[in-house]
Every structure is written in structure tokens, then in C-alpha cells.
Amino acid sequence: MFSMQQFQSFEQFYPFYLREHANPVCRALHYIGSSLVLLVLAYVLLSQQWLWLWTLPLIGYGFAWLGHFGFEHNRPATFKYPFYSLAADWVMYKDFLTGQLSRKLNAALAQQ
């Protein structure tokens, strides 16, 4: 299924992305990585320690990939859909923080 799907829009991609993140530990690792990315970014901007920018992809993707390989047991969508996946990760984070994730995740899982 993963290699066969083609998405014409982010709106089509996002439910797939949520289904690929059904495991709560995987999602929690994504949120930890995203939160740390924001904290390091704030530190870099405030301190002007620009060298720390190189850690952002390592932090963000490191936690996410740990969640996929260790808990979700699937291939991260970023390997095939890098731009949609990056955007979807931040939308999922926003949906989690605003209390919308459960509804959207349940709707996505119902589409399977």
C-alpha cells in the first residue's frame, strides 16, 4: 500500500500520515522531537549560536525515526514524501496541542 499510493494534495496525504502514526509512543516521540527543535531554534535565535542549527534535523528526525523503527514498525513517510511529511508533522503537532488529534486520527483510521 505504501509504495503504491500517490497523493495529489496535502489534504489527501494527511489521513495517510495519521494512520502511519497510530502508535501513541511513536507520536509522543514526534512531539518530543518537535518540541526540542523549537527550543533549540529559540536558543539559537536568542544566543546567536548559529552552529547549533545543524542539530535541528538530527533532533527532529532522530526522535521521529526512533518512534517508527522502534514502536510503529513502519518506514517513515518522509522517505517517500519528504515535503508533505514535514508539513504533516507540524500539523499533527498542532492538532495534538489544540485537542483536535483524536477526532482526526479516528476519522483517518476509519478510512482504512
Short mmCIF file of C-alpha atoms in Angstrom, two decimals:
data_model
loop_
_atom_site.label_atom_id
_atom_site.label_comp_id
_atom_site.label_asym_id
_atom_site.label_seq_id
_atom_site.Cartn_x
_atom_site.Cartn_y
_atom_site.Cartn_z
CA MET A 1 0.00 0.00 0.00
CA PHE A 2 2.72 2.50 0.94
CA SER A 3 4.64 2.34 -2.33
CA MET A 4 1.52 2.34 -4.50
CA GLN A 5 -0.17 5.47 -3.16
CA GLN A 6 0.07 8.77 -4.98
CA PHE A 7 -1.21 11.92 -3.34
CA GLN A 8 -2.41 14.90 -5.32
CA SER A 9 -2.76 17.18 -2.31
CA PHE A 10 -1.82 17.57 1.32
CA GLU A 11 -5.49 17.06 2.20
CA GLN A 12 -5.28 13.55 0.71
CA PHE A 13 -1.91 12.85 2.34
CA TYR A 14 -2.68 13.86 5.93
CA PRO A 15 -5.09 10.98 6.78
CA PHE A 16 -2.47 8.54 5.45
CA TYR A 17 0.15 10.26 7.61
CA LEU A 18 -2.04 9.94 10.69
CA ARG A 19 -2.60 6.22 10.03
CA GLU A 20 1.18 5.81 9.83
CA HIS A 21 1.34 7.35 13.34
CA ALA A 22 -1.34 5.28 15.09
CA ASN A 23 1.03 4.16 17.86
CA PRO A 24 0.90 6.67 20.75
CA VAL A 25 4.57 6.14 21.68
CA CYS A 26 5.59 6.95 18.11
CA ARG A 27 3.51 10.13 18.22
CA ALA A 28 4.94 11.06 21.63
CA LEU A 29 8.47 10.74 20.25
CA HIS A 30 7.47 13.01 17.36
CA TYR A 31 6.16 15.59 19.84
CA ILE A 32 9.34 15.39 21.92
CA GLY A 33 11.47 15.90 18.83
CA SER A 34 9.34 18.79 17.58
CA SER A 35 9.37 20.46 21.00
CA LEU A 36 13.14 20.14 21.24
CA VAL A 37 13.51 21.56 17.73
CA LEU A 38 11.52 24.62 18.79
CA LEU A 39 13.54 25.01 21.98
CA VAL A 40 16.88 24.73 20.18
CA LEU A 41 15.68 27.12 17.49
CA ALA A 42 14.68 29.65 20.16
CA TYR A 43 18.06 29.22 21.84
CA VAL A 44 19.88 29.75 18.55
CA LEU A 45 17.89 32.89 17.75
CA LEU A 46 18.35 34.36 21.22
CA SER A 47 22.01 33.45 21.65
CA GLN A 48 23.04 33.76 18.01
CA GLN A 49 24.92 30.47 18.38
CA TRP A 50 24.30 29.57 14.73
CA LEU A 51 26.40 26.41 14.88
CA TRP A 52 23.58 24.69 16.77
CA LEU A 53 21.33 24.87 13.69
CA TRP A 54 22.92 21.66 12.37
CA THR A 55 21.30 19.76 15.26
CA LEU A 56 17.72 20.58 14.22
CA PRO A 57 17.30 17.81 11.61
CA LEU A 58 19.14 15.36 13.84
CA ILE A 59 16.83 16.09 16.78
CA GLY A 60 13.60 16.21 14.79
CA TYR A 61 14.19 13.19 12.60
CA GLY A 62 16.05 11.22 15.26
CA PHE A 63 13.12 11.09 17.65
CA ALA A 64 10.63 10.51 14.83
CA TRP A 65 12.60 7.66 13.29
CA LEU A 66 13.11 6.05 16.68
CA GLY A 67 9.33 6.04 17.02
CA HIS A 68 8.82 4.45 13.61
CA PHE A 69 11.51 1.80 13.79
CA GLY A 70 11.11 1.02 17.49
CA PHE A 71 7.37 1.27 18.06
CA GLU A 72 5.31 1.83 14.90
CA HIS A 73 7.36 -0.72 12.92
CA ASN A 74 6.92 1.05 9.60
CA ARG A 75 9.01 3.13 7.24
CA PRO A 76 8.82 6.87 7.91
CA ALA A 77 6.71 8.60 5.26
CA THR A 78 9.45 11.20 4.93
CA PHE A 79 11.47 8.73 2.83
CA LYS A 80 8.89 8.89 0.03
CA TYR A 81 7.05 12.16 0.75
CA PRO A 82 9.61 14.49 2.38
CA PHE A 83 7.76 17.80 1.99
CA TYR A 84 4.28 16.54 2.79
CA SER A 85 5.71 14.64 5.77
CA LEU A 86 7.49 17.66 7.18
CA ALA A 87 4.32 19.73 6.90
CA ALA A 88 2.16 16.90 8.28
CA ASP A 89 4.42 16.51 11.30
CA TRP A 90 3.83 20.13 12.28
CA VAL A 91 0.08 19.87 11.57
CA MET A 92 -0.10 16.73 13.73
CA TYR A 93 1.78 18.58 16.49
CA LYS A 94 -0.67 21.49 16.22
CA ASP A 95 -3.63 19.09 16.23
CA PHE A 96 -2.24 17.43 19.37
CA LEU A 97 -1.72 20.76 21.15
CA THR A 98 -5.19 22.03 20.22
CA GLY A 99 -7.06 18.82 21.11
CA GLN A 100 -8.07 18.02 17.54
CA LEU A 101 -5.87 14.97 17.03
CA SER A 102 -8.14 12.26 18.46
CA ARG A 103 -11.00 13.19 16.16
CA LYS A 104 -8.79 13.42 13.08
CA LEU A 105 -6.90 10.22 13.89
CA ASN A 106 -10.14 8.30 14.43
CA ALA A 107 -11.50 9.57 11.12
CA ALA A 108 -8.28 8.58 9.34
CA LEU A 109 -8.30 5.10 10.89
CA ALA A 110 -11.92 4.64 9.84
CA GLN A 111 -10.86 5.22 6.22
CA GLN A 112 -8.60 2.15 6.18
#
